[in-house]
Amino acid sequence: MLLTLILAAAIQLIPAPAQMQVRGGSFKVDPAKMSFVVDPASGLPEEGYTIDITRARLKVVASSEAGLFYACQTLRQLQMADQVGHDALVIPGTTVIPGTTVIPGLTGNLLNLTGNLPCVKITDYPRFRWRGFHVDPCRHFLSVEETKRYIDILSAYKMNVMHWHLTDDQGWRIQILKYPRLTEIGGSRVEFDGSVHEGYYTQEQIREVVAYAAERHVTVVPEIEMPGHSTAAARAYPGLTCTKESISTFYTWGSPDFALCPGREYMFEFLEDVISEVVQLFPSEYIHIGGDECKKDKWEKCPACQARIKAEGLVADAAGTAEEKLQSYAVRRMEGILAAHGRKLVGWDEILEGGLSPNATVMSWRGMEGGIAAALAGHDVIMTPSHDGMYLDHFQGDPKIEPVTIGRYTTLEKAYKYEPVPEELIKNGKASHVLGLQCNTWSEYIYSDSQREYMMFPRAFAVAETAWTPAENKDWESFRVRVDKACRDLDRRGVNYHIPLPEQPGGSCDKLAFQDKAVVSFTTTRPVGKIVYTLDGSEPTSASMAYSKPLEFTESAVLKTASVTSYGKLSPVRTITLTKEEPWPAQPAAAVESGLKAKRADGRFTKAADIKDVPWKDVSIKRLRDLSTLEPFNRNLPDSTVFYAAVAEGFFSVEATDTYRFSSDCDQVWIDGKLLIDNGAEVKRYSRHDAEAVLEAGPHSVKVVFIYNVVGGWNSIRNKTDVLVRRRPDDKFSSIKML
Ligand code: ACM
Ligand code: ZN
């Protein structure tokens, strides 16, 4: 029994199978003793399979080709457990390595096995039929090769839908032959610094990706956004909007004020044409029409939209405003267009507003409520609630040290613990309307392939397990151990992923200061092998000193630290400087003035160092927050936008001599003439440059530099241009109070 438990622990499958019995012993791979059978009459569920391995033989039975494919993925992982001959393993699409054994009967998806496999009996099948992952090439484009990589990896973990978000405000990424300007104009954008971000997939490339996915039993569901999130299309064809005005490039995040105009037939003709090309490329049963976050203000003033509202008798009532009903009307017509091609409509949960189309499937992203309402009304739903762990663009560790994201907090554990079937649907007999779940990796703040991988993995593995494994077999403690093996698989594939960083409880900070003594402690978002550190300036290795208890400092130091996984891989290294210092003297009373002195200089500056030899104008502001109010906020950033830099100087006071930690999303913060925070040219959100200083009780001078610009798509005029301070680790940050 004990031996069986040990063996079972050594077999680390993701997703965990429905049933597994470990027999002990192993089978030496020998093609004469192996059989693979696809038997639709096997009685196994759709996509299901059994693997039966004894010392004498290996037998696989599947109900379909998909089941056989999944059996092979399990065998691949069993072989990885054995660690013998892994490098000889052939995963789909790669070259057969000479001298290995090709499993008979598997053409196209070759799986080569060598070495030994543990003796097991596995009976396995998926919990859900929609096991989705989403990629967003609109905000930041990704290549066909990188797209295939996700298909490769995630199909190996038994996911089977790729939701391809192909159109949005910031880019139109699918070639449409009838409307070439969609990609010529809508496929590229000029960013604040003049750089061009562009890319689209030709129809030939799309066919290639769809075929590649199909070989791996992944269905590609394209998304063509309407009527909101369509600025790229409207830039290419201005006649699509209510005002038909020419629209500037949209190079920031969030939704601009333009929607397509459902008042005019042109929008429907356009979408019908687009869909008729889309259905030629994608055999998927479902086509996603977006439908989310549509700003409807322009419809209120548009004669065509208002005429349509009147003609169709769309009146505001409890189900929604007249404009929401207009969106609902447009979605219904989309449903008709798709039905004419024999396809089904899926849309984001906003399609519930104003009344749901008769046969629509709802993708519930703003929470579970939309999905619950739709399922109770008899519609199929896919659960992908953003705040419950399905949005992989959220932070997965301390925002103070992780790369910038769109915000929120989704650890691996949170992603893992998400349960997609709510009690309410079980109680009402509607659970079967939950087709499955999906994780979304929006790419606003994803500036490279490596960063996309970092956000996706390993959290997508957690979603894969929830999508496949019976709920009662899920176990976080077991998963967090098994996930290490999946991460080693990523290493072998050369794919980046997140390793928890050493974090300081109460907020991480790389610039610490103290007068007599500092204590630094670390934790991680989930257990790691160990935390290591050095104090001599050298880069930590897995052999460096292991962290076991809070570190005490009585002298200045440079502390370098990293996490080490159970298999010896290091996380990125953090460098923390600890400065022992005398309190910075309070300013003499005679020097202190109340109020703020401020000035501005107009121009396009990326960082503080760019503000040179510029004419300054004095401005009058009452609070630091006013620094970002010197020009109006306009999310559309018309070409007439005036960008500027502004500097404010004044005094604030601290109540006691102590160490204070400062934080700000402004470009620079100077205290008593010393540069304390410098956000450089980084995206000015979730500042990662908090810094401490030891201050004497009394008044101190502060100078704040703020630049209105767009770095990494973030429009900094949206910032609260405060300087925040806190005294004790468990204090909350609050704004410094200017004298
Ligand atoms: C969405 O995240 N706007 C669907
Ligand atoms: Zn209109």
mmCIF file of C-alpha atoms in Angstrom, residues 251-477:
data_model
loop_
_atom_site.group_PDB
_atom_site.id
_atom_site.type_symbol
_atom_site.label_atom_id
_atom_site.label_comp_id
_atom_site.label_asym_id
_atom_site.label_seq_id
_atom_site.Cartn_x
_atom_site.Cartn_y
_atom_site.Cartn_z
ATOM 1 C CA TYR A 251 -3.135 53.446 -29.026
ATOM 2 C CA THR A 252 -4.223 53.312 -25.414
ATOM 3 C CA TRP A 253 -6.253 50.786 -23.453
ATOM 4 C CA GLY A 254 -9.874 50.897 -22.394
ATOM 5 C CA SER A 255 -12.724 51.572 -24.766
ATOM 6 C CA PRO A 256 -12.853 54.619 -27.037
ATOM 7 C CA ASP A 257 -16.114 56.411 -27.685
ATOM 8 C CA PHE A 258 -16.815 54.888 -31.082
ATOM 9 C CA ALA A 259 -19.152 52.034 -31.831
ATOM 10 C CA LEU A 260 -20.388 50.778 -35.169
ATOM 11 C CA CYS A 261 -23.722 52.242 -36.269
ATOM 12 C CA PRO A 262 -26.532 49.686 -36.268
ATOM 13 C CA GLY A 263 -28.859 52.386 -37.568
ATOM 14 C CA ARG A 264 -27.545 51.987 -41.087
ATOM 15 C CA GLU A 265 -27.691 48.846 -43.212
ATOM 16 C CA TYR A 266 -24.047 49.371 -44.156
ATOM 17 C CA MET A 267 -22.906 47.911 -40.824
ATOM 18 C CA PHE A 268 -24.882 44.715 -41.410
ATOM 19 C CA GLU A 269 -23.739 44.409 -45.026
ATOM 20 C CA PHE A 270 -20.154 44.835 -43.858
ATOM 21 C CA LEU A 271 -20.481 42.261 -41.087
ATOM 22 C CA GLU A 272 -22.295 39.840 -43.352
ATOM 23 C CA ASP A 273 -19.449 40.097 -45.879
ATOM 24 C CA VAL A 274 -16.834 39.643 -43.174
ATOM 25 C CA ILE A 275 -18.639 36.651 -41.692
ATOM 26 C CA SER A 276 -18.998 35.035 -45.100
ATOM 27 C CA GLU A 277 -15.191 35.022 -45.395
ATOM 28 C CA VAL A 278 -14.682 34.033 -41.743
ATOM 29 C CA VAL A 279 -16.835 30.920 -42.049
ATOM 30 C CA GLN A 280 -14.756 29.788 -45.028
ATOM 31 C CA LEU A 281 -11.673 29.824 -42.810
ATOM 32 C CA PHE A 282 -13.033 28.433 -39.549
ATOM 33 C CA PRO A 283 -15.009 25.196 -39.467
ATOM 34 C CA SER A 284 -15.941 25.892 -35.836
ATOM 35 C CA GLU A 285 -19.571 25.392 -34.839
ATOM 36 C CA TYR A 286 -19.345 28.677 -32.884
ATOM 37 C CA ILE A 287 -18.387 32.159 -34.041
ATOM 38 C CA HIS A 288 -17.808 34.794 -31.334
ATOM 39 C CA ILE A 289 -19.254 38.220 -32.112
ATOM 40 C CA GLY A 290 -17.893 40.088 -29.079
ATOM 41 C CA GLY A 291 -20.660 42.376 -27.852
ATOM 42 C CA ASP A 292 -18.835 43.624 -24.741
ATOM 43 C CA GLU A 293 -18.249 47.123 -23.440
ATOM 44 C CA CYS A 294 -20.066 48.950 -26.228
ATOM 45 C CA LYS A 295 -20.392 52.680 -25.585
ATOM 46 C CA LYS A 296 -23.806 53.666 -26.816
ATOM 47 C CA ASP A 297 -23.769 57.468 -26.286
ATOM 48 C CA LYS A 298 -23.403 58.225 -29.985
ATOM 49 C CA TRP A 299 -26.416 56.067 -30.776
ATOM 50 C CA GLU A 300 -28.511 58.378 -28.602
ATOM 51 C CA LYS A 301 -27.753 61.280 -30.911
ATOM 52 C CA CYS A 302 -27.589 59.420 -34.209
ATOM 53 C CA PRO A 303 -30.618 59.971 -36.491
ATOM 54 C CA ALA A 304 -30.105 56.586 -38.156
ATOM 55 C CA CYS A 305 -29.907 54.738 -34.819
ATOM 56 C CA GLN A 306 -32.921 56.589 -33.462
ATOM 57 C CA ALA A 307 -34.872 55.876 -36.664
ATOM 58 C CA ARG A 308 -34.023 52.184 -36.299
ATOM 59 C CA ILE A 309 -35.133 52.231 -32.663
ATOM 60 C CA LYS A 310 -38.452 53.731 -33.755
ATOM 61 C CA ALA A 311 -38.957 51.480 -36.743
ATOM 62 C CA GLU A 312 -38.267 48.351 -34.705
ATOM 63 C CA GLY A 313 -40.396 49.526 -31.774
ATOM 64 C CA LEU A 314 -37.485 49.283 -29.352
ATOM 65 C CA VAL A 315 -38.652 50.915 -26.145
ATOM 66 C CA ALA A 316 -36.889 51.209 -22.845
ATOM 67 C CA ASP A 317 -38.297 48.930 -20.148
ATOM 68 C CA ALA A 318 -37.062 46.741 -17.310
ATOM 69 C CA ALA A 319 -35.068 44.655 -19.811
ATOM 70 C CA GLY A 320 -32.963 47.618 -20.861
ATOM 71 C CA THR A 321 -32.681 51.048 -22.455
ATOM 72 C CA ALA A 322 -33.724 51.632 -26.050
ATOM 73 C CA GLU A 323 -30.037 51.671 -27.017
ATOM 74 C CA GLU A 324 -29.406 48.368 -25.219
ATOM 75 C CA LYS A 325 -32.301 46.975 -27.185
ATOM 76 C CA LEU A 326 -30.689 48.316 -30.330
ATOM 77 C CA GLN A 327 -27.565 46.324 -29.505
ATOM 78 C CA SER A 328 -29.734 43.311 -28.825
ATOM 79 C CA TYR A 329 -31.416 43.845 -32.231
ATOM 80 C CA ALA A 330 -27.981 43.960 -33.896
ATOM 81 C CA VAL A 331 -26.867 40.783 -32.135
ATOM 82 C CA ARG A 332 -30.075 39.032 -33.209
ATOM 83 C CA ARG A 333 -29.320 39.934 -36.792
ATOM 84 C CA MET A 334 -25.804 38.563 -36.337
ATOM 85 C CA GLU A 335 -27.359 35.368 -35.089
ATOM 86 C CA GLY A 336 -29.369 35.207 -38.304
ATOM 87 C CA ILE A 337 -26.291 35.855 -40.446
ATOM 88 C CA LEU A 338 -24.428 33.047 -38.665
ATOM 89 C CA ALA A 339 -27.398 30.681 -38.783
ATOM 90 C CA ALA A 340 -27.539 31.124 -42.567
ATOM 91 C CA HIS A 341 -24.049 29.605 -42.587
ATOM 92 C CA GLY A 342 -25.069 26.901 -40.140
ATOM 93 C CA ARG A 343 -23.131 28.454 -37.269
ATOM 94 C CA LYS A 344 -23.954 29.362 -33.681
ATOM 95 C CA LEU A 345 -23.400 32.699 -32.015
ATOM 96 C CA VAL A 346 -21.401 33.145 -28.837
ATOM 97 C CA GLY A 347 -20.920 36.552 -27.237
ATOM 98 C CA TRP A 348 -19.728 38.238 -24.025
ATOM 99 C CA ASP A 349 -22.332 38.535 -21.286
ATOM 100 C CA GLU A 350 -23.377 42.074 -22.288
ATOM 101 C CA ILE A 351 -25.455 40.400 -24.995
ATOM 102 C CA LEU A 352 -27.943 39.684 -22.203
ATOM 103 C CA GLU A 353 -28.698 43.410 -21.927
ATOM 104 C CA GLY A 354 -31.777 44.393 -23.836
ATOM 105 C CA GLY A 355 -32.744 40.751 -24.299
ATOM 106 C CA LEU A 356 -30.758 37.693 -25.323
ATOM 107 C CA SER A 357 -30.944 36.309 -28.870
ATOM 108 C CA PRO A 358 -32.928 33.070 -29.003
ATOM 109 C CA ASN A 359 -30.035 30.669 -29.570
ATOM 110 C CA ALA A 360 -27.065 32.627 -28.256
ATOM 111 C CA THR A 361 -24.376 31.088 -26.088
ATOM 112 C CA VAL A 362 -23.060 33.434 -23.405
ATOM 113 C CA MET A 363 -19.475 33.833 -22.308
ATOM 114 C CA SER A 364 -19.758 35.065 -18.734
ATOM 115 C CA TRP A 365 -16.830 37.368 -17.953
ATOM 116 C CA ARG A 366 -18.059 40.089 -15.593
ATOM 117 C CA GLY A 367 -18.784 37.492 -12.952
ATOM 118 C CA MET A 368 -20.914 34.372 -12.799
ATOM 119 C CA GLU A 369 -24.228 36.277 -12.843
ATOM 120 C CA GLY A 370 -24.521 36.600 -16.619
ATOM 121 C CA GLY A 371 -23.794 32.923 -17.052
ATOM 122 C CA ILE A 372 -26.290 31.962 -14.354
ATOM 123 C CA ALA A 373 -29.052 34.156 -15.832
ATOM 124 C CA ALA A 374 -28.448 32.796 -19.325
ATOM 125 C CA ALA A 375 -28.334 29.152 -18.190
ATOM 126 C CA LEU A 376 -31.494 29.569 -16.113
ATOM 127 C CA ALA A 377 -33.143 30.848 -19.300
ATOM 128 C CA GLY A 378 -32.008 27.686 -21.072
ATOM 129 C CA HIS A 379 -28.938 29.025 -22.894
ATOM 130 C CA ASP A 380 -25.560 27.400 -23.000
ATOM 131 C CA VAL A 381 -22.777 29.287 -21.250
ATOM 132 C CA ILE A 382 -19.019 29.305 -20.962
ATOM 133 C CA MET A 383 -17.660 30.541 -17.661
ATOM 134 C CA THR A 384 -14.706 32.907 -17.740
ATOM 135 C CA PRO A 385 -15.293 35.308 -14.842
ATOM 136 C CA SER A 386 -12.505 37.850 -14.664
ATOM 137 C CA HIS A 387 -12.372 38.289 -10.885
ATOM 138 C CA ASP A 388 -12.638 34.597 -10.065
ATOM 139 C CA GLY A 389 -9.340 33.515 -11.544
ATOM 140 C CA MET A 390 -9.999 33.160 -15.266
ATOM 141 C CA TYR A 391 -8.228 36.348 -16.408
ATOM 142 C CA LEU A 392 -4.564 35.565 -16.777
ATOM 143 C CA ASP A 393 -3.691 39.208 -17.435
ATOM 144 C CA HIS A 394 -3.971 39.886 -13.683
ATOM 145 C CA PHE A 395 -1.046 40.056 -11.269
ATOM 146 C CA GLN A 396 0.033 36.659 -9.969
ATOM 147 C CA GLY A 397 2.242 38.010 -7.203
ATOM 148 C CA ASP A 398 3.014 41.271 -5.406
ATOM 149 C CA PRO A 399 2.313 44.139 -7.874
ATOM 150 C CA LYS A 400 5.227 46.035 -6.310
ATOM 151 C CA ILE A 401 7.699 43.652 -7.931
ATOM 152 C CA GLU A 402 5.839 41.858 -10.717
ATOM 153 C CA PRO A 403 5.841 43.305 -14.244
ATOM 154 C CA VAL A 404 3.009 45.781 -14.829
ATOM 155 C CA THR A 405 -0.392 44.291 -15.655
ATOM 156 C CA ILE A 406 -3.915 45.577 -16.091
ATOM 157 C CA GLY A 407 -4.381 45.093 -12.318
ATOM 158 C CA ARG A 408 -6.258 42.699 -10.026
ATOM 159 C CA TYR A 409 -4.763 39.650 -8.375
ATOM 160 C CA THR A 410 -5.017 36.050 -9.500
ATOM 161 C CA THR A 411 -2.580 33.613 -7.966
ATOM 162 C CA LEU A 412 -2.146 30.096 -9.284
ATOM 163 C CA GLU A 413 -4.120 28.911 -6.273
ATOM 164 C CA LYS A 414 -7.013 31.257 -7.026
ATOM 165 C CA ALA A 415 -7.085 30.154 -10.664
ATOM 166 C CA TYR A 416 -7.032 26.530 -9.511
ATOM 167 C CA LYS A 417 -9.807 26.858 -6.964
ATOM 168 C CA TYR A 418 -12.327 28.337 -9.369
ATOM 169 C CA GLU A 419 -15.472 26.195 -9.685
ATOM 170 C CA PRO A 420 -17.453 26.897 -12.863
ATOM 171 C CA VAL A 421 -20.752 25.229 -11.966
ATOM 172 C CA PRO A 422 -22.646 27.335 -9.416
ATOM 173 C CA GLU A 423 -24.981 25.752 -6.876
ATOM 174 C CA GLU A 424 -27.878 27.716 -8.270
ATOM 175 C CA LEU A 425 -27.633 25.932 -11.612
ATOM 176 C CA ILE A 426 -27.310 22.524 -9.941
ATOM 177 C CA LYS A 427 -30.369 23.246 -7.790
ATOM 178 C CA ASN A 428 -32.370 24.249 -10.850
ATOM 179 C CA GLY A 429 -31.260 21.350 -13.009
ATOM 180 C CA LYS A 430 -29.415 23.646 -15.416
ATOM 181 C CA ALA A 431 -25.824 22.598 -14.751
ATOM 182 C CA SER A 432 -25.569 20.903 -18.137
ATOM 183 C CA HIS A 433 -25.821 24.339 -19.786
ATOM 184 C CA VAL A 434 -22.305 25.084 -18.561
ATOM 185 C CA LEU A 435 -20.337 23.922 -21.589
ATOM 186 C CA GLY A 436 -17.118 24.606 -19.784
ATOM 187 C CA LEU A 437 -14.644 27.277 -18.878
ATOM 188 C CA GLN A 438 -11.974 29.401 -20.418
ATOM 189 C CA CYS A 439 -8.996 31.505 -19.401
ATOM 190 C CA ASN A 440 -8.309 34.799 -21.156
ATOM 191 C CA THR A 441 -4.916 36.401 -21.635
ATOM 192 C CA TRP A 442 -5.644 39.953 -22.772
ATOM 193 C CA SER A 443 -2.508 41.578 -24.089
ATOM 194 C CA GLU A 444 -2.735 45.288 -23.271
ATOM 195 C CA TYR A 445 0.249 45.048 -20.926
ATOM 196 C CA ILE A 446 1.938 42.118 -22.635
ATOM 197 C CA TYR A 447 4.821 43.543 -24.607
ATOM 198 C CA SER A 448 6.625 40.364 -25.681
ATOM 199 C CA ASP A 449 6.134 36.664 -26.286
ATOM 200 C CA SER A 450 8.118 35.893 -23.187
ATOM 201 C CA GLN A 451 5.822 38.096 -21.118
ATOM 202 C CA ARG A 452 2.728 36.447 -22.599
ATOM 203 C CA GLU A 453 4.093 33.049 -21.645
ATOM 204 C CA TYR A 454 4.886 34.320 -18.164
ATOM 205 C CA MET A 455 1.288 35.418 -17.692
ATOM 206 C CA MET A 456 -0.208 32.279 -19.165
ATOM 207 C CA PHE A 457 1.864 29.689 -17.360
ATOM 208 C CA PRO A 458 1.501 27.916 -15.101
ATOM 209 C CA ARG A 459 -1.983 29.344 -14.451
ATOM 210 C CA ALA A 460 -3.386 27.889 -17.688
ATOM 211 C CA PHE A 461 -2.521 24.421 -16.320
ATOM 212 C CA ALA A 462 -4.821 25.099 -13.366
ATOM 213 C CA VAL A 463 -7.620 25.931 -15.785
ATOM 214 C CA ALA A 464 -6.837 22.807 -17.811
ATOM 215 C CA GLU A 465 -7.300 20.653 -14.723
ATOM 216 C CA THR A 466 -10.602 22.293 -13.729
ATOM 217 C CA ALA A 467 -11.809 21.838 -17.306
ATOM 218 C CA TRP A 468 -10.978 18.148 -17.503
ATOM 219 C CA THR A 469 -10.788 16.564 -14.057
ATOM 220 C CA PRO A 470 -13.876 15.527 -12.067
ATOM 221 C CA ALA A 471 -14.387 18.174 -9.372
ATOM 222 C CA GLU A 472 -14.051 15.592 -6.602
ATOM 223 C CA ASN A 473 -10.565 14.616 -7.824
ATOM 224 C CA LYS A 474 -9.217 18.129 -7.693
ATOM 225 C CA ASP A 475 -6.809 18.872 -4.881
ATOM 226 C CA TRP A 476 -4.731 22.030 -4.575
ATOM 227 C CA GLU A 477 -1.999 20.468 -2.420
#
